[in-house]
Coordinates of C-alpha atoms (C1' of nucleotides) in Angstrom, one line a residue:
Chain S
X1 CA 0.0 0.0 0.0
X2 CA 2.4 2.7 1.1
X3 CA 3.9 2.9 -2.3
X4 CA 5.4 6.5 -2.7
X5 CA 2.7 8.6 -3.1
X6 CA 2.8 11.3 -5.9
X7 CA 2.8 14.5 -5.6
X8 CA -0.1 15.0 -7.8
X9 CA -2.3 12.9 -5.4
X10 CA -1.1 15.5 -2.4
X11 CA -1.8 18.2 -4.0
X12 CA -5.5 17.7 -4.9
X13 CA -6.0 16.1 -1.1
X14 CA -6.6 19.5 0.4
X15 CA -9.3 19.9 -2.6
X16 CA -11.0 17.3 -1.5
X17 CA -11.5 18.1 2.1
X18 CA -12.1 21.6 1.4
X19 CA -15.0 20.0 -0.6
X20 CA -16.0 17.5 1.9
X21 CA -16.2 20.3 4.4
X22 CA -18.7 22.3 2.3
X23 CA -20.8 19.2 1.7
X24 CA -20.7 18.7 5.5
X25 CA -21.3 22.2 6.1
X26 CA -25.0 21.6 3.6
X27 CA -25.9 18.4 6.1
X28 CA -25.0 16.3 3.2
X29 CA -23.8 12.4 4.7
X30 CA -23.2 10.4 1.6
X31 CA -21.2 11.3 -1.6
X32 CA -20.7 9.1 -4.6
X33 CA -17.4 9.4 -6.9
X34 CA -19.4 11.0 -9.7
X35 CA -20.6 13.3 -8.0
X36 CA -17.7 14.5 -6.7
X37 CA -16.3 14.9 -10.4
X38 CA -18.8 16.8 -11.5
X39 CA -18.9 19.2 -8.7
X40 CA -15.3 19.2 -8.6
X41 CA -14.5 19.2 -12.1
X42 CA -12.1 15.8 -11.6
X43 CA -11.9 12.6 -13.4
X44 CA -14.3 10.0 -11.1
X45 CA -11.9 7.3 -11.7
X46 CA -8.7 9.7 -10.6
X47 CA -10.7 10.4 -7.4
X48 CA -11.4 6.9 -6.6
X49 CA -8.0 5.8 -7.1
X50 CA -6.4 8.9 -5.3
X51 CA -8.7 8.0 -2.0
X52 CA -7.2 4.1 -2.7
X53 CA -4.0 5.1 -2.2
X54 CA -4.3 5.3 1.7
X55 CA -7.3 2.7 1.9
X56 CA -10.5 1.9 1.0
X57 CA -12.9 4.4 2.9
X58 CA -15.4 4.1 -0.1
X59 CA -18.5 1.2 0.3
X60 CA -19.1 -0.4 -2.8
X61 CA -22.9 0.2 -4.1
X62 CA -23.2 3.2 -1.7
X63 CA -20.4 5.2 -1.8
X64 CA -18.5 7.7 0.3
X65 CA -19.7 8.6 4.1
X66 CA -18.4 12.3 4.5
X67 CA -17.5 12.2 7.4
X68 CA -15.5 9.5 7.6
X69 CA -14.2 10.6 4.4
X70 CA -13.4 14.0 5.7
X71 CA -12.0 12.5 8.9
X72 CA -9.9 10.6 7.2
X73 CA -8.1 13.1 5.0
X74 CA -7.9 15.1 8.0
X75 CA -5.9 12.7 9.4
X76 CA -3.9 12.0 6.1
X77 CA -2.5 15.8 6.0
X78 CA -1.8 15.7 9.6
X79 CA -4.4 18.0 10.5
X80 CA -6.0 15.6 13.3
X81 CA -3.7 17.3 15.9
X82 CA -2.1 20.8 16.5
X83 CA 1.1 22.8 15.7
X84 CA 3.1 25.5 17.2
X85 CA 4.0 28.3 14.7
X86 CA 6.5 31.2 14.5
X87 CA 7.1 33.8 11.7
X88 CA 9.8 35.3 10.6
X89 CA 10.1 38.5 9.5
X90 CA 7.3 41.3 10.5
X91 CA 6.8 43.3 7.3
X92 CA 3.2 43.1 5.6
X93 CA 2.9 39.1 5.1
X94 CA 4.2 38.4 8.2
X95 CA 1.5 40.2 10.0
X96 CA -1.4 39.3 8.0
X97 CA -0.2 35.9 8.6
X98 CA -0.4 36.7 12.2
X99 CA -3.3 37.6 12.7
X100 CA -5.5 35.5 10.2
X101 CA -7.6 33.5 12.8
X102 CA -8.6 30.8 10.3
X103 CA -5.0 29.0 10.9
X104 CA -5.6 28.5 14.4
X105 CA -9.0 27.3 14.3
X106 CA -7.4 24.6 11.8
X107 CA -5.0 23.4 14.4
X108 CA -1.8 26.1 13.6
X109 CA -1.4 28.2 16.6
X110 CA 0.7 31.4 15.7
X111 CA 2.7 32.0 18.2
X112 CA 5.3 34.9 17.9
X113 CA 6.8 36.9 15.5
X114 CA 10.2 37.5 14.7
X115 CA 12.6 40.5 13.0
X116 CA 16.0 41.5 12.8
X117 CA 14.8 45.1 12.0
X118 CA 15.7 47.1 15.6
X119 CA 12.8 49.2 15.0
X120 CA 10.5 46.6 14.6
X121 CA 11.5 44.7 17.9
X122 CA 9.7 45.8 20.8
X123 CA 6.6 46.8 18.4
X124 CA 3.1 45.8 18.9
X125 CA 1.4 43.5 16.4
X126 CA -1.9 42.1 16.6
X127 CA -1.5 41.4 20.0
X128 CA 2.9 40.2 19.6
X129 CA 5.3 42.1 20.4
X130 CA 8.0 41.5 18.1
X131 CA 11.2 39.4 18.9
X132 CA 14.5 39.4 18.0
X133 CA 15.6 37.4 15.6
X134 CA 19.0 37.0 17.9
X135 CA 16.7 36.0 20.5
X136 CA 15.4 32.6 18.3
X137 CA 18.1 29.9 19.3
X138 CA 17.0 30.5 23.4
X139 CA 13.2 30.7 22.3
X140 CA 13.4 27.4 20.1
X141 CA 15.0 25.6 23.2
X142 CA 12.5 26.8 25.3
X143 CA 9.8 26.1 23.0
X144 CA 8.3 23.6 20.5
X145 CA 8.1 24.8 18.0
X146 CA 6.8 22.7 14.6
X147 CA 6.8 25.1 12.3
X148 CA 8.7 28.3 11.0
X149 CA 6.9 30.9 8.2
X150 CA 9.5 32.8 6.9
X151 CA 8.4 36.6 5.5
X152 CA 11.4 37.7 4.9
X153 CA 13.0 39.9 1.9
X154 CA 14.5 37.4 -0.3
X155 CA 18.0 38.1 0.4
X156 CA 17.0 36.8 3.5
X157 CA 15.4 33.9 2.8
X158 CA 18.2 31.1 2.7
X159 CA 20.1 32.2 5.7
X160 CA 16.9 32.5 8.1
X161 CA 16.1 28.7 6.6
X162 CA 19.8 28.0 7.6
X163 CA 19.2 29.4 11.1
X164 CA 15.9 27.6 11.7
X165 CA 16.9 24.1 10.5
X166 CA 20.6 24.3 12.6
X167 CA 17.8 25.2 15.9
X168 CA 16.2 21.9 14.7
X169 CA 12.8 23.5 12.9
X170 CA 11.0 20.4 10.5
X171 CA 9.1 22.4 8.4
X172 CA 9.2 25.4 6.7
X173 CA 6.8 27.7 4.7
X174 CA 8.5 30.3 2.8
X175 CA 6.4 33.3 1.4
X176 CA 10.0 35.1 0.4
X177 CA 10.3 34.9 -3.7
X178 CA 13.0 32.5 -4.1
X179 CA 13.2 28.8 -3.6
X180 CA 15.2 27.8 -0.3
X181 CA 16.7 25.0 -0.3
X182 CA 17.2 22.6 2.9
X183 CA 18.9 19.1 4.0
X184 CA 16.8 16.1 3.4
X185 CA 14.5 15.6 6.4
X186 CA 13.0 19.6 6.8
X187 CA 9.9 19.8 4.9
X188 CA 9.8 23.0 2.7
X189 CA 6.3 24.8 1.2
X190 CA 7.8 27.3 -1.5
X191 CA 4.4 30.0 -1.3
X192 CA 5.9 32.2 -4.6
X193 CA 3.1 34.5 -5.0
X194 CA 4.8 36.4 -7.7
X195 CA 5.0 33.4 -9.8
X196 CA 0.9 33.4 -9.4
X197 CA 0.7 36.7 -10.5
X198 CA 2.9 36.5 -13.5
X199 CA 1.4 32.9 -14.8
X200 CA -2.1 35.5 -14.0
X201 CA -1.1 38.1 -16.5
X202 CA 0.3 35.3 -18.9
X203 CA -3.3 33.9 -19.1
X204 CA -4.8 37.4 -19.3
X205 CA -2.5 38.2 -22.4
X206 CA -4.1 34.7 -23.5
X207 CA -7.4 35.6 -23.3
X208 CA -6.8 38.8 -24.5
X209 CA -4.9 38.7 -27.7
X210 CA -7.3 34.8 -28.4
X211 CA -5.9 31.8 -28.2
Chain D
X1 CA 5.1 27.8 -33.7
X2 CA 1.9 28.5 -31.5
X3 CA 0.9 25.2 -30.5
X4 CA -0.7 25.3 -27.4
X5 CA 1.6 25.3 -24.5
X6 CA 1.3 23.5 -22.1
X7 CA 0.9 24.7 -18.4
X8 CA 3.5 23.1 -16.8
X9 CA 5.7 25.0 -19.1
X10 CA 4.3 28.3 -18.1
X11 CA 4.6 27.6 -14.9
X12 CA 8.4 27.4 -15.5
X13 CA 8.8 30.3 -17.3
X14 CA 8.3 32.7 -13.6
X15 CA 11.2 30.7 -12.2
X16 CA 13.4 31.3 -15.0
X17 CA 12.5 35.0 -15.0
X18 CA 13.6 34.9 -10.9
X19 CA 16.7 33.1 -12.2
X20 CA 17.5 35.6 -14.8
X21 CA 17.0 38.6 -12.5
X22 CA 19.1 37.2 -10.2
X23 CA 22.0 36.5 -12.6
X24 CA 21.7 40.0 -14.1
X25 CA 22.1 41.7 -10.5
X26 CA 25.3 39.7 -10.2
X27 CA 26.2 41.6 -13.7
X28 CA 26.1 38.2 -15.6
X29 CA 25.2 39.0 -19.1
X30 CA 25.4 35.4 -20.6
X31 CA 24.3 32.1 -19.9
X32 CA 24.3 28.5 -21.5
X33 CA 21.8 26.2 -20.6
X34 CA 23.8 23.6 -19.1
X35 CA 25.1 26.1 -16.4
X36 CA 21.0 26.8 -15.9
X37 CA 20.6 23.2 -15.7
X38 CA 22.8 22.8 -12.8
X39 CA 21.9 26.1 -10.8
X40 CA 17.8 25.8 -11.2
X41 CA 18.1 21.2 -11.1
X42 CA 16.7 21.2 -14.3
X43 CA 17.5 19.3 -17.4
X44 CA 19.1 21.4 -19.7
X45 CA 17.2 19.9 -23.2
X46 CA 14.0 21.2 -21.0
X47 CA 15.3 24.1 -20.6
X48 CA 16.4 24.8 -24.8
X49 CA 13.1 23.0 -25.6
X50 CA 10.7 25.3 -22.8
X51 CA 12.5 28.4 -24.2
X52 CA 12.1 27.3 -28.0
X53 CA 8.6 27.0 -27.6
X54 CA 8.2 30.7 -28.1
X55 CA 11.1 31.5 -30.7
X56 CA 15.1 31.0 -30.6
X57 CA 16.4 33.4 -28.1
X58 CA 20.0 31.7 -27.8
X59 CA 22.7 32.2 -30.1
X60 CA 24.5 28.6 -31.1
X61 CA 28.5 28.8 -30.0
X62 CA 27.4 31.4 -27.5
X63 CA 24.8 30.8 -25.2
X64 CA 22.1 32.9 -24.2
X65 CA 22.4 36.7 -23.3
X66 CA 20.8 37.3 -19.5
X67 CA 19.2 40.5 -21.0
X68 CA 17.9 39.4 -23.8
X69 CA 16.3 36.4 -22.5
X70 CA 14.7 38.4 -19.2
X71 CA 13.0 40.9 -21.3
X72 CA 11.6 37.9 -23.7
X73 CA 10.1 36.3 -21.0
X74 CA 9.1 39.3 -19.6
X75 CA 7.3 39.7 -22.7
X76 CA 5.8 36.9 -23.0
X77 CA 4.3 36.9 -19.2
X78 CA 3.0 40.5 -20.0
X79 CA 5.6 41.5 -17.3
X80 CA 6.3 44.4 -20.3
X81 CA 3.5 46.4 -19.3
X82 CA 1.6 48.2 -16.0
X83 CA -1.7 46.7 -15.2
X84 CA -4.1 48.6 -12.8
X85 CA -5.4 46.3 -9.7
X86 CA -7.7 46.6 -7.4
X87 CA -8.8 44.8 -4.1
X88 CA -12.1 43.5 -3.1
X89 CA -11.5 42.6 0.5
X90 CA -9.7 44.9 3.4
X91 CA -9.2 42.0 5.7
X92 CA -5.4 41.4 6.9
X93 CA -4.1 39.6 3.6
X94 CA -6.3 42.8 1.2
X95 CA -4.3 45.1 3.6
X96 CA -1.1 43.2 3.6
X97 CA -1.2 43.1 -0.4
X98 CA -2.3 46.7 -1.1
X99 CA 1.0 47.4 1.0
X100 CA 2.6 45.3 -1.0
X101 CA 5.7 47.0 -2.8
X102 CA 7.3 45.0 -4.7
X103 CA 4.0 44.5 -7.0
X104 CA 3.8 48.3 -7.8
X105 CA 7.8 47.5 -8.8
X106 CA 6.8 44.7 -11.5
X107 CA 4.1 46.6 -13.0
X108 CA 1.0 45.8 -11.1
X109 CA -0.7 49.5 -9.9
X110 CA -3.2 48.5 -6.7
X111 CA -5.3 51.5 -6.9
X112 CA -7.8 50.9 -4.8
X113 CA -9.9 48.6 -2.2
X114 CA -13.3 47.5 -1.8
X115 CA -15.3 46.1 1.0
X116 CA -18.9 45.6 1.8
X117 CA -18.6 45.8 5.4
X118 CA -19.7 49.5 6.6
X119 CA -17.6 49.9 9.4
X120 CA -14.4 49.6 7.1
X121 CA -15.6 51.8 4.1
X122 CA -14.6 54.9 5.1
X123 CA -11.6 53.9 7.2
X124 CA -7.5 54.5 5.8
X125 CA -5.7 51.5 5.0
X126 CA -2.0 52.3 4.1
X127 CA -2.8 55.4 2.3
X128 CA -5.9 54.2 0.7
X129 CA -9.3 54.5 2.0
X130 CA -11.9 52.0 1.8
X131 CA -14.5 51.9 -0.6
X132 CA -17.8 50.6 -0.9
X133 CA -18.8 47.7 -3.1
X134 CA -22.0 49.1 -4.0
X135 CA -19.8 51.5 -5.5
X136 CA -17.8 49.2 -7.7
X137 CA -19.9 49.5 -11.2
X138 CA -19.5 52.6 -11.0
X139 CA -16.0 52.6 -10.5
X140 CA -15.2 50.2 -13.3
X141 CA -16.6 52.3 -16.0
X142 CA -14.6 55.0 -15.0
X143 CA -11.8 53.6 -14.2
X144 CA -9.9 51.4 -16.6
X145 CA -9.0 47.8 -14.2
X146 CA -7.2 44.6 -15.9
X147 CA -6.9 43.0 -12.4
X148 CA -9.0 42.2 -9.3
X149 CA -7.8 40.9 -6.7
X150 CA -10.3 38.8 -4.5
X151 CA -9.5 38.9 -0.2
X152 CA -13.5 38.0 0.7
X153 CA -14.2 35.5 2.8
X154 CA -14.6 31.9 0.9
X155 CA -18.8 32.3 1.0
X156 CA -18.2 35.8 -0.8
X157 CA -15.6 34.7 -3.2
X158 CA -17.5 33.7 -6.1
X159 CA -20.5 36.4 -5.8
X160 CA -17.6 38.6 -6.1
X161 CA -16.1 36.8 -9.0
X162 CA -19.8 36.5 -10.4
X163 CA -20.2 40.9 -10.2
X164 CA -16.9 41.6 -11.1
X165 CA -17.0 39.3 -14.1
X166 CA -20.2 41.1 -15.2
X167 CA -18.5 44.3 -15.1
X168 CA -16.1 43.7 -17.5
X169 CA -13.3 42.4 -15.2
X170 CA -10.8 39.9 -17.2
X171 CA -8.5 38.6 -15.1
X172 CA -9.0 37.8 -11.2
X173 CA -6.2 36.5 -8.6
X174 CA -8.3 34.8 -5.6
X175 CA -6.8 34.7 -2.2
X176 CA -9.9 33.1 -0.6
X177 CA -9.8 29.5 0.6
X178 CA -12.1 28.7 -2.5
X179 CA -12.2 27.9 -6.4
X180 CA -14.2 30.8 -8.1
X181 CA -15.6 29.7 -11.8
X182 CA -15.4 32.1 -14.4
X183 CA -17.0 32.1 -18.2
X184 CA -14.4 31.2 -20.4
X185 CA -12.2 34.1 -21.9
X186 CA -11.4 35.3 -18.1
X187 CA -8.5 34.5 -16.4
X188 CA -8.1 33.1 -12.8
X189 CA -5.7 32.2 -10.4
X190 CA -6.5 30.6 -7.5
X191 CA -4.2 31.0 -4.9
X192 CA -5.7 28.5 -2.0
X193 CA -2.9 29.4 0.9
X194 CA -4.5 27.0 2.9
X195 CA -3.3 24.1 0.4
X196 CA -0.3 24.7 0.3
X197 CA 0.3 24.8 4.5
X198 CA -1.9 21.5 4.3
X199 CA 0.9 20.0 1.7
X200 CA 3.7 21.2 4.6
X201 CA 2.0 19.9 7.1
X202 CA 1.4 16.4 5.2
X203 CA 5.3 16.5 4.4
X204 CA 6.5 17.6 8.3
X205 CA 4.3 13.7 9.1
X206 CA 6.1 11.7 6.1
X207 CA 9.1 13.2 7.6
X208 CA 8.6 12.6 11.2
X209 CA 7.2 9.6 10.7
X210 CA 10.1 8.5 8.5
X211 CA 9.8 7.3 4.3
Chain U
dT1 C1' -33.7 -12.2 -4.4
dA2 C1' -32.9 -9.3 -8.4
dT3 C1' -31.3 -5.0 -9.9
dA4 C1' -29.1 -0.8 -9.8
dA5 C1' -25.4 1.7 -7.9
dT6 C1' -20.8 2.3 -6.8
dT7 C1' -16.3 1.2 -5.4
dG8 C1' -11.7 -1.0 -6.0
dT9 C1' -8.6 -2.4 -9.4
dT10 C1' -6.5 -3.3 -13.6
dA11 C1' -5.5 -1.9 -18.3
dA12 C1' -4.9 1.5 -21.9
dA13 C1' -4.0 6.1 -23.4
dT14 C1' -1.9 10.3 -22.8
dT15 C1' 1.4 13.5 -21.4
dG16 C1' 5.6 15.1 -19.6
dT17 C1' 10.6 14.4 -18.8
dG18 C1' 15.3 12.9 -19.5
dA19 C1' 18.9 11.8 -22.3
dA20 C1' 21.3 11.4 -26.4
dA21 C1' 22.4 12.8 -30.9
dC22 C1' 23.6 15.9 -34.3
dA23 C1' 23.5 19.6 -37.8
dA24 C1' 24.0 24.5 -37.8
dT25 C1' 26.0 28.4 -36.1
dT26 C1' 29.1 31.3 -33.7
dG27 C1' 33.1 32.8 -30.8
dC28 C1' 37.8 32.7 -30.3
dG29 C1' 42.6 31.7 -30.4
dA30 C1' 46.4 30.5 -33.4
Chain Q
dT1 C1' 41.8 33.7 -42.2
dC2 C1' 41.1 29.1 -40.6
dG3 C1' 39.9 25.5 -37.7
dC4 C1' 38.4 24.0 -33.3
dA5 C1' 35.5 24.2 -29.4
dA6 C1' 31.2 25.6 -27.6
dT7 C1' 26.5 25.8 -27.7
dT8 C1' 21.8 26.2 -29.6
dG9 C1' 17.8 24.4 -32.1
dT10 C1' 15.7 20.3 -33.1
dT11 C1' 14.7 15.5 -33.4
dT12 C1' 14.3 11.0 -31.7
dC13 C1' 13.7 7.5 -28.4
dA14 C1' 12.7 5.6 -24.1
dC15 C1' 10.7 6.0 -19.9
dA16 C1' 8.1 7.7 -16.1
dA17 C1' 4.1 9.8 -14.4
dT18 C1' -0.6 10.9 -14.9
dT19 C1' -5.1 10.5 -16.5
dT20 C1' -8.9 8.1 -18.4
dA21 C1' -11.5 4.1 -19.4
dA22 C1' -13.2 -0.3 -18.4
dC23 C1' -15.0 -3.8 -15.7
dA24 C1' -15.3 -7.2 -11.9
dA25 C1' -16.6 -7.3 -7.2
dT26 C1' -19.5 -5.8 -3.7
dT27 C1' -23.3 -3.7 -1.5
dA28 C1' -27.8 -1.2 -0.8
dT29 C1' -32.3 -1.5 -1.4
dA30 C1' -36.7 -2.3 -3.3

DNA sequence: TATAATTGTTAAATTGTGAAACAATTGCGA
DNA sequence: TCGCAATTGTTTCACAATTTAACAATTATA
C-alpha cells in the first residue's frame, strides 16, 4: 500500500477536504465518486483511485460517508492534531499571517513573531510584540516549536532557513520569492506569490490577444 | 510555432525570470543552458526545448544573453506592461497586499480597495481608503481595471467573482480558501494558501514519521 | 432475491521528462 | 583567415508519471 505517493495525489488532497467540508457544512452524509467529479470538475476514476492510495474508505454500491471521508483526509494531511508556529520577518505578510484566525481554528497556533529590524523589535502587532531574531536559538530551546513561516525579503530567505533548520525546525513555509533550499529531512512549502501573478497576467494576455 | 503550451511549461517560465534577474544583478550578461541546468536542477534539453517554444532566443556557440532572454520572457508573461489592480476585501491579507511594494515594482498598480462591510468603508488603509462595493460598477466604468484581486471571505468569493466578471473584469487572482468559476475568456488564479500549508503539514508527518 | 449503484482495481492512453544525438552556427585563439 | 570548441535548435527515443476508461466485485435497497 504505502507505495510512494505522488505529488499530484497531495496536492488535490486538500481539494478534496475543502469540498468535503462544504458538503458537511450543507448536512449532506453520503457522496458518490461522480458526483464529486462533477462538482469538482475531476476525473471520477482519478478520485477513486487517489482515495485508494491510503485505503479503501469508499462502500461499494453506496459510496463515500463524509465524514468519515473527511475524517480521514484530516488525518492524512496531519491536520488531526495541533502545531506551534513562529514567523519570521514582521513586514506586511508576516503580519497578515499573524493575525488571520482561520490557521488557528485549523490546528496552527501562531505563536510569535520574529525580525531583525531594531525598529520593529519591541513593536506591537496584533496582539505580539515583536522578537528578536537573535533572540530565536534561546526561544526554540524553550519552545516547540513545529513550524517556521519565513516573511522575509528574499535576500534573507536562505540564511533564516539555515538558522531555523541548525535550531532543529522540521518544516518550513516560505512566502520570500525565491526557492530555499534545505537538508533532506525539513519539509519546505515554497508560497511564490509572484509566480501566481505572473502565470495570471500570462493567461490574461491569453485571453486577450485569443488563443 | 503557436501550439498550445502547455501549463507546466508556463509555470516554469516565472522561475526562469527569478533566475534571470538574479544573474543580471550579479552583472552576468550570458548564460548556457547547461550552467541553468545545474543552478535551477533542471535538465538542460527542457530548458532549450521550454524556451524554443516561443522563438530562438539563444545564439549557437554562444549561449544565451541574460538581457535578452529576461526581457523575452518578460514579454511573453505581459511583465512588459503596467496593469491597474484593485482589491475586493480589506481583511489582513487585502491590507497586507495593497501594502505590498514590490507589485507596484513589476508593473502591477493597486489602486484601490473595496469592501462591503460599513464599518471599514470609510476607514485609511496604508494610504488608501476604503471603498464601498456598492460603489464598484460605478467605478469600473470609470476607471480602466485589468486585475481584481479577491481577499473575501470563501462564502463571498464567487459572488464577487460573479459581479466583477459582469463588469467587464478579465482577469481575477483569488486569495480566498475557495475555487471561483469564471465564463471562459477570463483569467483566474487561485491561490488557496490554505493548500499549500496542508501539503507542509502532510510533508513535516512523512518526515517525522520516517519514508 | 434481483437489480441498480458504486467502489476498488486493472489496463490503456496520454502527457511530460530525461537523455542522447547531431547539424547549424558562432566565438575565439592561433 | 582558418579551424576548433562551444552551444543552440531540433529530433528522436525511451521511460516515467498521470489521467482516463473499463470492468469485476460488492453492497444497498426495493
Amino acid at each position: 500500500m504505502s507505495d510512494k505517493i505522488s505529488a499530484a495525489v497531495i496536492r488535490r488532497l486538500p481539494k478534496y477536504y475543502r469540498y468535503l467540508e462544504e458538503l458537511k457544512n450543507k448536512d449532506i452524509d453520503k457522496i458518490s465518486s461522480s458526483q464529486m467529479s462533477l462538482e469538482m470538475g475531476l476525473n471520477a476514476s482519478q478520485i477513486r483511485r487517489d482515495l485508494n492510495c491510503f485505503g479503501g474508505f469508499g462502500q461499494q454500491g453506496y459510496g463515500y460517508s463524509v465524514e468519515k471521508l473527511k475524517h480521514e483526509i484530516a488525518r492524512i494531511l496531519g491536520l488531526d492534531q495541533r502545531y506551534n508556529v513562529i514567523i519570521i520577518g514582521a513586514g506586511r505578510i508576516g503580519q497578515a499571517l499573524i493575525g488571520y484566525q482561520n490557521f488557528m481554528l485549523e490546528g496552527f497556533n501562531v505563536l510569535d513573531i520574529f525580525d531583525n529590524d531594531l525598529q520593529k523589535v519591541g513593536t506591537e502587532v496584533v496582539g505580539h510584540t515583536v522578537q528578536s531574531v537573535t533572540a530565536l536559538c534561546d526561544y526554540l530551546k524553550a519552545n516547540n516549536i513545529d513550524i517556521a513561516i519565513i516573511c522575509t525579503p528574499k535576500e534573507e530567505a536562505q540564511q533564516s532557513a539555515d538558522l531555523l533548520v541548525s535550531f532543529g525546525i522540521k518544516a518550513i513555509w516560505n512566502f520570500a520569492p525565491a526557492d530555499v533550499a534545505v537538508r533532506k529531512g525539513v519539509a519546505v512549502e515554497n508560497v511564490h506569490l509572484s509566480d501566481s501573478l505572473y502565470v495570471l497576467s500570462y493567461k490574461l494576455k491569453e485571453k486577450v490577444t485569443g488563443i
